[in-house]
Structures are given as C-alpha cells and as structure tokens.
Short mmCIF file of C-alpha atoms and ligand atoms in Angstrom, two decimals:
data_model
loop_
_atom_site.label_atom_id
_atom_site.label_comp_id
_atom_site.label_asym_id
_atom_site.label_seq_id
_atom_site.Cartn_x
_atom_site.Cartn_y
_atom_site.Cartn_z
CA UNK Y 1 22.96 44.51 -55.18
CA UNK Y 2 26.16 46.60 -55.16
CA UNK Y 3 28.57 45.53 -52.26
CA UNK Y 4 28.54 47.70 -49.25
CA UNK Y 5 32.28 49.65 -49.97
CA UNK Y 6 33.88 49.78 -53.18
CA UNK Y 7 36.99 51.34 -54.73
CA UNK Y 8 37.12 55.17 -55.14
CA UNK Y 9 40.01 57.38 -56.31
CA UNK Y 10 40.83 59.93 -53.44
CA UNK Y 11 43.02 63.08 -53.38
CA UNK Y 12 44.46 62.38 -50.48
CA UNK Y 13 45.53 66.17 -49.67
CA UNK Y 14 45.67 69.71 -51.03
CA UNK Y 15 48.69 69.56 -53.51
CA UNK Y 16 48.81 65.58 -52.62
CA UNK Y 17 48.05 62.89 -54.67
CA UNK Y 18 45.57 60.50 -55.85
CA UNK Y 19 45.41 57.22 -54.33
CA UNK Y 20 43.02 54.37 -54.55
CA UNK Y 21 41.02 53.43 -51.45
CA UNK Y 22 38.05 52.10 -50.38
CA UNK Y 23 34.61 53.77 -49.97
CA UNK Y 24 30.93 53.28 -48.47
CA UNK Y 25 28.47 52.48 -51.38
CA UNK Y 26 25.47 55.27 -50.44
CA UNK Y 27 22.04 54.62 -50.82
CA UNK Y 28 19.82 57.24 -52.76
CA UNK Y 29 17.61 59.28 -50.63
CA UNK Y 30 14.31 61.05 -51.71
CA UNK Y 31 14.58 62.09 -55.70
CA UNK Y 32 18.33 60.88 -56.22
CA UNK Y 33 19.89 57.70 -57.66
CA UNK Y 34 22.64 55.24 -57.05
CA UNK Y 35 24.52 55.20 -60.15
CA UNK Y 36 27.11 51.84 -61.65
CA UNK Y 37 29.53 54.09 -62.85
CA UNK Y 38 30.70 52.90 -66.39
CA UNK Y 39 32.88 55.83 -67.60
CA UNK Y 40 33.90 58.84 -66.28
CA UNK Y 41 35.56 61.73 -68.54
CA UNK Y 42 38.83 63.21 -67.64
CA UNK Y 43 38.81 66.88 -67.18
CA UNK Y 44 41.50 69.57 -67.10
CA UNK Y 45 40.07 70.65 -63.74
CA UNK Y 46 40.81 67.39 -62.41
CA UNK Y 47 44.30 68.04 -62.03
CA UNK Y 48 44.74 72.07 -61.98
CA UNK Y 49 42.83 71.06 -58.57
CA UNK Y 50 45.81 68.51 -57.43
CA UNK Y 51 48.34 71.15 -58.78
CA UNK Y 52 47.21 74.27 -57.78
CA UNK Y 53 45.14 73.90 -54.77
CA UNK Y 54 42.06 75.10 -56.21
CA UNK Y 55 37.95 75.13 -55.00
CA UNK Y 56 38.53 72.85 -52.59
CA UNK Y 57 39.52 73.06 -49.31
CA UNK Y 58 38.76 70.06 -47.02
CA UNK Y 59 40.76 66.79 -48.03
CA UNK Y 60 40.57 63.92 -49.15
CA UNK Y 61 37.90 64.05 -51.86
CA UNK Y 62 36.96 62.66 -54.83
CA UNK Y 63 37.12 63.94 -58.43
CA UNK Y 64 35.54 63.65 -61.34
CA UNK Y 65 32.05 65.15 -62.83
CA UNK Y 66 31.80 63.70 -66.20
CA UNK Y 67 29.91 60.63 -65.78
CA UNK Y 68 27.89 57.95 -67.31
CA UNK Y 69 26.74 54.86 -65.87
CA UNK Y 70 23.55 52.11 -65.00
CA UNK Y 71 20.96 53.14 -62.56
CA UNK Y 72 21.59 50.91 -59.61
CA UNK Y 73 18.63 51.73 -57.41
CA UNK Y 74 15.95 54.32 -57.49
CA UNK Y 75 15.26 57.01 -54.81
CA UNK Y 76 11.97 57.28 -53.06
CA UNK Y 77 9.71 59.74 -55.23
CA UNK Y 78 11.53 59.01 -58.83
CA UNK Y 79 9.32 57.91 -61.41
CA UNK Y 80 11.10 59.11 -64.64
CA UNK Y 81 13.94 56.33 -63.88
CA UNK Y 82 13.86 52.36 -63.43
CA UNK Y 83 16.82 50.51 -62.42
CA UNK Y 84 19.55 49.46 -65.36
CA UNK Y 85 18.52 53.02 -67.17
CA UNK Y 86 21.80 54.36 -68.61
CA UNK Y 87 22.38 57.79 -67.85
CA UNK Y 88 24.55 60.50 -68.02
CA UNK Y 89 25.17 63.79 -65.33
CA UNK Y 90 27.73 66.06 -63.67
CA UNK Y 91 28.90 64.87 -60.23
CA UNK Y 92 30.38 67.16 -57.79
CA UNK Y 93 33.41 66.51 -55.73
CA UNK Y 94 32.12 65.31 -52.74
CA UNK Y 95 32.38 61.35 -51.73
CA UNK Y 96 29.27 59.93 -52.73
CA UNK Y 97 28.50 62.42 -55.77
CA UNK Y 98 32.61 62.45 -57.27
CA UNK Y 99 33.01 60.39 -60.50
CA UNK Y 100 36.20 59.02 -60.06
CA UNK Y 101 34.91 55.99 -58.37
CA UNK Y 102 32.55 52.98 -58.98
CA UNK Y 103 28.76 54.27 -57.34
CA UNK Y 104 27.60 57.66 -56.76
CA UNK Y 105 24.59 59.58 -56.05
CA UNK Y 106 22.89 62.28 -58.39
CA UNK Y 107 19.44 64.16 -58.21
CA UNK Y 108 17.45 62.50 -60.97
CA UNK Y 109 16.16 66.27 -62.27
CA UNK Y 110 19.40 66.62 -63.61
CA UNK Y 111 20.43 63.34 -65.22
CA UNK Y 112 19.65 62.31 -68.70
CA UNK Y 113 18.54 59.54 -70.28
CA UNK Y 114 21.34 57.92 -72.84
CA UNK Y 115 20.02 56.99 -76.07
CA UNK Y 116 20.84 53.29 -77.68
CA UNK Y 117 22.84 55.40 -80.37
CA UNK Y 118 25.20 56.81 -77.99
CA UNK Y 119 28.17 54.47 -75.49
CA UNK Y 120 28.76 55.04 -72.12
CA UNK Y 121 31.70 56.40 -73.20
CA UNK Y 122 30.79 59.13 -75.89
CA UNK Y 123 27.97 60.07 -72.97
CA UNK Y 124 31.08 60.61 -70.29
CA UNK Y 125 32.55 63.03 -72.92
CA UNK Y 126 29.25 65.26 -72.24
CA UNK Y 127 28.38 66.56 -68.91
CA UNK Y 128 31.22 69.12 -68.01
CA UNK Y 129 31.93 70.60 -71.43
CA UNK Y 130 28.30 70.82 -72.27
CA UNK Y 131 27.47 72.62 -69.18
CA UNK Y 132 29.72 75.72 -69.59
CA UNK Y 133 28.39 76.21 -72.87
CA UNK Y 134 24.62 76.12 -71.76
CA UNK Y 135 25.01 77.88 -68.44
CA UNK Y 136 27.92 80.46 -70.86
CA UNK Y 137 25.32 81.08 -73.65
CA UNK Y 138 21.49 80.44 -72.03
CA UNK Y 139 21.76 80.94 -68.47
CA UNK Y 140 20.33 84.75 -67.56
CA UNK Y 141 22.84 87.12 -66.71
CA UNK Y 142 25.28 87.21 -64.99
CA UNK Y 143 25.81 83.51 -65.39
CA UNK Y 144 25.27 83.63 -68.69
CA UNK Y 145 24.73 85.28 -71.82
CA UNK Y 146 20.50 84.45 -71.69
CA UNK Y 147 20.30 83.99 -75.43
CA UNK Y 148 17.01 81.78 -76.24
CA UNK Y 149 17.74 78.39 -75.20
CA UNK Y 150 16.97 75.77 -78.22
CA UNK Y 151 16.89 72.82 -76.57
CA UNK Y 152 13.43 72.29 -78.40
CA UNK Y 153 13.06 72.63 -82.05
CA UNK Y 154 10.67 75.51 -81.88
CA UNK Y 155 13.11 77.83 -79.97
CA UNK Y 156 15.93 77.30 -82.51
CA UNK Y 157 16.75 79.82 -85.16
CA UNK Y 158 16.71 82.78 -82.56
CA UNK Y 159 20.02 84.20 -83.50
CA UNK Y 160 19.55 83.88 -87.82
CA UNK Y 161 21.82 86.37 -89.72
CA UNK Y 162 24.24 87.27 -86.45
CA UNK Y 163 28.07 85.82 -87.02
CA UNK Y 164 29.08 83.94 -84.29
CA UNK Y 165 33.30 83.20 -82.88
CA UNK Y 166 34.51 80.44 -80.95
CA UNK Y 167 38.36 79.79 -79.82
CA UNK Y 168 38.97 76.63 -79.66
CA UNK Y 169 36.37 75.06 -81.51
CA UNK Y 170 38.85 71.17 -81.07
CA UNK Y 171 38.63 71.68 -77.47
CA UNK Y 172 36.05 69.17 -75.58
CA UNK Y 173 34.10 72.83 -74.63
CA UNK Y 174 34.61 74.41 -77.87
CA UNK Y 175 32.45 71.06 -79.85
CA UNK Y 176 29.72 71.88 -77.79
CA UNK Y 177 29.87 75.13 -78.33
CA UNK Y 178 29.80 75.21 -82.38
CA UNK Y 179 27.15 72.77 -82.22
CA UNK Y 180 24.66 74.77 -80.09
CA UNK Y 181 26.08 77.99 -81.82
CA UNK Y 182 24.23 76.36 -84.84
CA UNK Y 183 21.25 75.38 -83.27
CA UNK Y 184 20.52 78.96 -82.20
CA UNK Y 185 21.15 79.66 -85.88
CA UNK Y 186 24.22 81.84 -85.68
CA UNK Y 187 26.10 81.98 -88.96
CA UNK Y 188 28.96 81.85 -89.95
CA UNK Y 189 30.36 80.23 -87.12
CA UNK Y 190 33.98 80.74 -86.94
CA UNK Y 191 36.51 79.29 -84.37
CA UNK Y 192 40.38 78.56 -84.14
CA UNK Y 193 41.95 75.38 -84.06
CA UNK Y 194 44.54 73.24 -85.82
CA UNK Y 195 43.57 72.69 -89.40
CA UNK Y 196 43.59 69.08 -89.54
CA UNK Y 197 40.15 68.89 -87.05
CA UNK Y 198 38.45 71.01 -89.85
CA UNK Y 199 36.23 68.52 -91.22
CA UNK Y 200 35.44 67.20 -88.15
CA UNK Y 201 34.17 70.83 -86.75
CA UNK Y 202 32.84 71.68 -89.92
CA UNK Y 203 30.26 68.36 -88.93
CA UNK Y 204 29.55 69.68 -86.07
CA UNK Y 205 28.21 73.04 -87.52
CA UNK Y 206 31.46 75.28 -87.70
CA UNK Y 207 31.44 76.90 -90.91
CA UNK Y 208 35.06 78.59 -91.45
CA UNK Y 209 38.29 77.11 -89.43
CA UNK Y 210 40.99 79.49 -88.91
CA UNK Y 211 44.23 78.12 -87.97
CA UNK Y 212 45.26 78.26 -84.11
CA UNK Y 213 48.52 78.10 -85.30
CA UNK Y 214 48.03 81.81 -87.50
CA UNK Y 215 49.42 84.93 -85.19
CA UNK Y 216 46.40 86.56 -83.34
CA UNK Y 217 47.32 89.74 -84.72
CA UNK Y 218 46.66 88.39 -88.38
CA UNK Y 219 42.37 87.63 -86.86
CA UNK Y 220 40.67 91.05 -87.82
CA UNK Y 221 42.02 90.93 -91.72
CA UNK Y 222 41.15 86.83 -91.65
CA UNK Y 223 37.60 87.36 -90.04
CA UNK Y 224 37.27 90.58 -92.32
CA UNK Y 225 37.59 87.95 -95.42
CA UNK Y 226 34.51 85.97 -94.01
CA UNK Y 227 32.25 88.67 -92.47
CA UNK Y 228 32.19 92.55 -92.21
CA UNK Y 229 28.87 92.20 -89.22
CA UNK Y 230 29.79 92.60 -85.68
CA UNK Y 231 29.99 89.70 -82.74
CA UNK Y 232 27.80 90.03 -80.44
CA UNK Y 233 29.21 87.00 -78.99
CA UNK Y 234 32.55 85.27 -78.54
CA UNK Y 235 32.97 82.57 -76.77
CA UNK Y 236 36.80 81.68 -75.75
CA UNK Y 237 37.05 77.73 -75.14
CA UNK Y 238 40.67 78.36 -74.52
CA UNK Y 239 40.76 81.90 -72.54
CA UNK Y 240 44.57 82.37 -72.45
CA UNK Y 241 45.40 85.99 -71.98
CA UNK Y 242 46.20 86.84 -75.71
CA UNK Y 243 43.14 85.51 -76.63
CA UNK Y 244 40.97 87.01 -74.34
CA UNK Y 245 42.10 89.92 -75.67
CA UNK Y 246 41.54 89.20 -79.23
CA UNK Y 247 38.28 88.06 -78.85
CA UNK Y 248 37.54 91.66 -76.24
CA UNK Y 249 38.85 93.42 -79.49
CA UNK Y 250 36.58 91.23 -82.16
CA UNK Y 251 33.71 91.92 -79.80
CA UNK Y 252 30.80 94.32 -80.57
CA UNK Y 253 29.60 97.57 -78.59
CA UNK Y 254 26.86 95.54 -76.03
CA UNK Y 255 28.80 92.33 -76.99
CA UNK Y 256 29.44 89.83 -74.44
CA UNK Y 257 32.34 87.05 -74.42
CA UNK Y 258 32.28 84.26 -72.23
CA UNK Y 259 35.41 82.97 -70.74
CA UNK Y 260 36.26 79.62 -69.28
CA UNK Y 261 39.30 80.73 -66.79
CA UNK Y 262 39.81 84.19 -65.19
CA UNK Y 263 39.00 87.21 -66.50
CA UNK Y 264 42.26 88.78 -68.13
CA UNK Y 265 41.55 91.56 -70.24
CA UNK Y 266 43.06 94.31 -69.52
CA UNK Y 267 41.44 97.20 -70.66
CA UNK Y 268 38.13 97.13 -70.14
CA UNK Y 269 35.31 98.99 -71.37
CA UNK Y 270 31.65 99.93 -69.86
CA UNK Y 271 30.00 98.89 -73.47
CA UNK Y 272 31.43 95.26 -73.57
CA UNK Y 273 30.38 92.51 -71.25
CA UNK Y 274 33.06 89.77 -70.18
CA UNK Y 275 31.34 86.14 -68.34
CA UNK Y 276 33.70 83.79 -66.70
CA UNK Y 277 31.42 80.99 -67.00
CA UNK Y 278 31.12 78.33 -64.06
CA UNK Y 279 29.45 75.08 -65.62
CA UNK Y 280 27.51 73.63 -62.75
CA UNK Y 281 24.26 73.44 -62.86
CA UNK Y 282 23.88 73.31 -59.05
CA UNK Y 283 23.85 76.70 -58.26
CA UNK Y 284 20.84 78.61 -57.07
CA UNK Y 285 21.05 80.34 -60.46
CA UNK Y 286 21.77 77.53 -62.40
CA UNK Y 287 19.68 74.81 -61.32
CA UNK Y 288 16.61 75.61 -63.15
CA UNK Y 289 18.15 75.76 -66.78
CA UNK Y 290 19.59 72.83 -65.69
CA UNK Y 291 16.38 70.70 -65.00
CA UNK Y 292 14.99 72.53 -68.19
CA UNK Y 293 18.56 71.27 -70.25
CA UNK Y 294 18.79 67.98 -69.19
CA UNK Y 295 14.39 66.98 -69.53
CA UNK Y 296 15.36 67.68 -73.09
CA UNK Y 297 19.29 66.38 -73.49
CA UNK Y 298 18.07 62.58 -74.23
CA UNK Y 299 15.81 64.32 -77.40
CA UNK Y 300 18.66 66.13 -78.25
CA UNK Y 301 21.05 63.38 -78.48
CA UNK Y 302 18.57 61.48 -80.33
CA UNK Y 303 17.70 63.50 -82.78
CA UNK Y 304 21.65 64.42 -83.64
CA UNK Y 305 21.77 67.48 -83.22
CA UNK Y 306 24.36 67.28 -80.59
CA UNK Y 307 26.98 64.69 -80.69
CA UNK Y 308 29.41 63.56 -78.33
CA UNK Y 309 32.81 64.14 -78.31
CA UNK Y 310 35.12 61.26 -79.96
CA UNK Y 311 36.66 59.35 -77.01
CA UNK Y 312 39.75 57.51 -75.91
CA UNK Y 313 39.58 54.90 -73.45
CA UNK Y 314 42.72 55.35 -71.17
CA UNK Y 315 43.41 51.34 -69.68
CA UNK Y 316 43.46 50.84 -66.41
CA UNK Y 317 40.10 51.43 -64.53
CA UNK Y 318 40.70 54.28 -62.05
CA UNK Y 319 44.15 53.85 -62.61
CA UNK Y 320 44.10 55.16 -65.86
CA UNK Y 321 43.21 58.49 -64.40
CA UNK Y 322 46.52 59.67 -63.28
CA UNK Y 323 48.51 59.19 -66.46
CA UNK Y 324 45.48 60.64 -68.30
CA UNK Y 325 45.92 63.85 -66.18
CA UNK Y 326 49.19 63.96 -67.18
CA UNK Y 327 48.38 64.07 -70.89
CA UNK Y 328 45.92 66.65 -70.46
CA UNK Y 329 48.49 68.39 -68.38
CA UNK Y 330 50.71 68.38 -71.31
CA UNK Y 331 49.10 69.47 -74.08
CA UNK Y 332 48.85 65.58 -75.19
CA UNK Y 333 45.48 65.19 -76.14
CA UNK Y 334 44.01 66.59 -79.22
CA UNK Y 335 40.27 66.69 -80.66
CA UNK Y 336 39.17 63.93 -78.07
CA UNK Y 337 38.23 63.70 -75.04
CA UNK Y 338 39.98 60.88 -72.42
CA UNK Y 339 37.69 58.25 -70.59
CA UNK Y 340 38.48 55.60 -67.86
CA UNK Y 341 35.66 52.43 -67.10
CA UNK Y 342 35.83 52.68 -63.23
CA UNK Y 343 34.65 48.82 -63.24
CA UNK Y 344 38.01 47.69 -64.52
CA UNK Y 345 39.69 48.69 -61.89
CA UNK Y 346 42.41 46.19 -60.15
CA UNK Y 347 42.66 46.28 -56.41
N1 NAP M 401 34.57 77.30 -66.55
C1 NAP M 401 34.10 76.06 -66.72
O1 NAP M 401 33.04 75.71 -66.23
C2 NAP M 401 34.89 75.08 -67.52
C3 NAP M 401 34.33 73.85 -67.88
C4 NAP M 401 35.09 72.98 -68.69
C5 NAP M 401 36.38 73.34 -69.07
N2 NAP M 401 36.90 74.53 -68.64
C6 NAP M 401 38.24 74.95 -69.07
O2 NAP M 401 38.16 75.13 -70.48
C7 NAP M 401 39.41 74.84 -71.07
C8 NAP M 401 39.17 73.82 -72.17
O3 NAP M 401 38.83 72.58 -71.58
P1 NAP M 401 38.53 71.33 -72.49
O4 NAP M 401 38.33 70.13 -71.65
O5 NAP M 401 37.47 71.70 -73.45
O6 NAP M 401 39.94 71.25 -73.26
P2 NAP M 401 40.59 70.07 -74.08
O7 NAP M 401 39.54 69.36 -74.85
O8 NAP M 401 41.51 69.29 -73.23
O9 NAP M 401 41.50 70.96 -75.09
C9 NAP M 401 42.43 70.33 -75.94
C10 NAP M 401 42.33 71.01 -77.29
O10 NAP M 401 42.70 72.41 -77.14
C11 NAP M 401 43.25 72.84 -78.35
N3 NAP M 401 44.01 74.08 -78.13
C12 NAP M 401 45.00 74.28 -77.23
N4 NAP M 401 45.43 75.57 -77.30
C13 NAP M 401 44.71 76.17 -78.27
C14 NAP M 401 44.68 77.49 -78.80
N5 NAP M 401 45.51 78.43 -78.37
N6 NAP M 401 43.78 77.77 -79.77
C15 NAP M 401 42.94 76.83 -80.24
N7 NAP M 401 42.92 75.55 -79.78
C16 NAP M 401 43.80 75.22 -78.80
C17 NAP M 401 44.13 71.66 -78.73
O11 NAP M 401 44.33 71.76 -80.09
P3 NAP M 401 45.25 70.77 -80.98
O12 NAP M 401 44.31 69.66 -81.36
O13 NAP M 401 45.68 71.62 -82.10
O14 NAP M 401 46.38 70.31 -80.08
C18 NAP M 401 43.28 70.45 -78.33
O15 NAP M 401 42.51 69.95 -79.40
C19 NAP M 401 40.32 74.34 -69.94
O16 NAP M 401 41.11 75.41 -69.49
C20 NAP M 401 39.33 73.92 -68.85
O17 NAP M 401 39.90 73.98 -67.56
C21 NAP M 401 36.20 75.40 -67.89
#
C-alpha cells in the first residue's frame, strides 16, 4: 500500500520556483490508475513554463508528463491492467496527474503497456515527444496532418515514393518523428542535425543527415543533390524562425509543415498549410487517436519499430529536476533525453 502523502515537486508560483513538498497519494476512480512513478522525462516545457509564465495560470502545480512507472492499484471498471504492470503515459499538470512526483493518476485508455525489452527509463523518454509527432502527422486536421496512421502493420507503406524533411531529427521530437516518417514509408527521409548523431538517426530510419551546422540558405542546392520531388510534408522539431521559414520555402503547393512553437512565417500563402502541433492527447480532438495510438504502442515497441530515446539518468530523485532544466535550458543536452527516478528522492 502506498503511504497516504508523499513527496511531489511543486512550482510554487508563476515565474517562482520549484520546491519539494508533500502531497495526498489519490486513489483511482472509475477507469484510471494509481501509478509508482519510476522515471519521469525532463521536458523543455518544463521550464519555459517556470520562465515564461506559460499555460498555466493557477499556482502551485506540478510538472512533468513524461512518465513511466508500476501500476499501484486498479480503478473500478479496468480490466486491461493488474497491479505491478509497468506502464508508460502523458500526465498533465495538475496534482494528482503531474509527473514530477512519486504517484499519480492516469485514464487507463491512454497508457501503454511497457515491454520486458524496454526500462522504465527509455519508456519516460516516450510520451511527450511521441505525442506531437502522432497528433502533428495522424491526427485529422487541424490538429494534424491526417496522413494514414501505421500503428498496425497493414496501414504502413501509405506514403511510398513521397520524400519526406525533418529539422531536428537529434531532438527527443525529431527521433520519433524519422522513425514514424519510415513507417508510413516516406523516402528519403531527410533532417538536420549535428553530424556526429548520423548513425544513430540513420538507425532510426533517416536516410540522408544534413548538417545543422550548414547555413540554411545552402538547403535547396543540398536537398536538390538528394531529391528533385516536392515535400508535401515538413516537419520542424526545432521551429526557430529561420527555420520555419526554410522549411515554408522547401514546402510543396498543398504542403503542410507542422511546427512545435508558434507560428512564425512570415509570408504566408493560401496554397501552403502551417500546424502548430499541441501533443496532448486529451483534447476533444485528440483523444480518440490517442486511445487508438496507445492500444497499439506496447506492439509497437515490441516489435522495434519504434525505439526509445537513449537516456541519462540525472541523480538526485526529484531533485535532479532543477539542474536538469537548466541543461535543457542551455543548450546542454544533445541526442538524449534527461530522466530523474522520483523514488530516490531525499526528504
Ligand atoms: N508542441 C508540442 O506539443 C511539443 C512537444 C514536445 C516538444 N516541443 C518543443 O519541441 C522542441 C524540441 O523539444 P525536444 O524535447 O525534442 O528537444 P531536445 O531533445 O531537448 O533538443 C535537443 C537537440 O536539439 C538539437 N538542435 C538544437 N538546435 C538545432 C537546430 N537549429 N537544428 C537542428 N538540431 C538542433 C541539438 O543538437 P546537438 O546535438 O547538435 O546539440 C540537440 O540534440 C522544443 O522547443 C520543445 O519545447 C513541443
């Protein structure tokens, strides 16, 4: 039995800071779970909230939506889990469904199984990242792109023959990205990053690297080396405002691109279609690919044909999550993603 409170990380204010306090343990209600939190992934989001006062507005709260963890205890009307299940899901930042803490709640139609192949920690690497790219390329528009979703092996192969460009293919996003890029059969997929991940994305599907580090200006002759067919998608994993507009420029007549951050092209045109992806899956409009992505992730995972990001454990228990903010903050993490193990937390 879990004890009654236990230690959560808190934001104590808008533009305040994190401190470590104690919390009520919840108990699941009808088709949720109560969830031993293991890892939980460290997100950019995490602390452009804390900096810049973003999405949330009533204080304190809890952070955190990449998690992994033990199923504790089982809701009333949940069949599909058993208690000591591992499993993996996106929390929301609210007290008893934030990650940065040791128990939370999530709906069981939108938590996945983790296979004995994958740690608790390469599972934490998954939930966020993943779900901009599924809600950025499968959701129906306007959330998303609504290409054919190939979670199962009959709907993959839907976009054979079409080329296919991804900024930021090291970024924890832009992984996910080139590897359901290839299941959907794009080719060549193409992305930016720094030249010594290129074997790594290359494994993961990517079939040309160009280097981040190249002038955007030099892209069309680089991209005109590997392919002369148009992009009807581009997906920008970094969506800074130079290369939003590369990528607007790459992009075909009909195209769409799907952006992570704000929309910053600036001259826009009726025949090109811009998403600024928002990778929950709790949304009216998101929730159903959601139940239909995560019934299938545990297959998928399985199988291999989507692999976790490589992790780093930051020390520390929830206390690692502060100076592992500041990394991210910093441009100090590279190809991996950052995990803390909420258990090891000193009071
Ligand atoms: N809208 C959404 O739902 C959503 C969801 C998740 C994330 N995001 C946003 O998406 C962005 C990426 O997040 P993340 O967690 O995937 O990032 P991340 O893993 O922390 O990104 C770090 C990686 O970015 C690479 N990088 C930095 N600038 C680059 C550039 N100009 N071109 C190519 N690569 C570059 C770095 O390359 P090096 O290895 O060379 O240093 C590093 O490997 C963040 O802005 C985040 O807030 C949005």
């Amino acid at each position: 039995m879990p004890s009654q409170t236990h230690p959560s990380l808190y934001l104590d204010s808008k533009f305040g800071n994190f401190v470590l306090k104690t919390n009520k343990t919840p108990k699941p209600g009808p088709g949720e779970l109560l969830v031993r939190i293991e890892a939980a992934g460290l997100n950019p989001v995490d602390w452009k909230i804390q900096k810049y006062g973003m999405f949330i507005e009533s204080y304190p709260v809890i952070v955190g939506t990449d998690v992994a963890g033990t199923v504790e205890e089982v809701g009333q009307g949940v069949s599909s889990f058993a208690k000591g299940d591992r499993v993996l899901y996106q929390g929301s930042w609210a007290e008893d469904r934030a990650g940065y803490q040791q128990y939370n709640l999530i709906d069981a139609s939108t938590a996945a199984k983790i296979p004995s192949n994958i740690s608790l920690e390469e599972a934490a690497s998954i939930p966020v990242a993943i779900g901009a790219t599924v809600i950025g390329l499968y959701n129906p528009k306007p959330q998303g792109a609504g290409l054919v979703a190939p979670f199962e092996a009959s709907k993959r192969g839907h976009e054979a023959g079409k080329p296919f460009f991804v900024f930021g293919g090291a970024t924890s996003v832009g992984q996910y990205v080139i590897q359901f890029a290839k299941l959907s059969g794009f080719s060549p997929i193409i992305t930016t990053a720094s030249l010594k991940h290129e074997q790594h994305l290359k494994s993961l599907g990517a079939t040309h690297i160009i280097d981040r580090h190249n002038p955007l200006s030099s892209l069309p002759d680089e991209i005109a080396k590997i392919t002369t067919k148009p992009f009807e998608i581009v997906f920008d994993a970094i969506s800074a405002s130079e290369t939003q507009e590369a990528g607007y420029n790459i992009l075909s007549e009909g195209g769409t691109m799907i952006v992570v951050l704000t929309t910053q092209v600036k001259s826009l045109t009726s025949g090109k279609n811009i998403i600024h992806v928002f990778g929950v899956f709790t949304l009216p409009e998101t929730r159903e690919l959601g139940v239909q992505f995560y019934s299938q992730l545990e297959a998928m995972l399985k199988e291999g044909v989507i692999r976790p990001n490589r992790v780093e454990v930051v020390p520390g228990g929830l206390n690692g999550v502060v100076p592992g903010l500041e990394r991210l903050q910093s441009d100090q993490v590279s190809g991996t993603k950052l995990i803390v193990r909420p258990q090891e937390t000193i009071v």
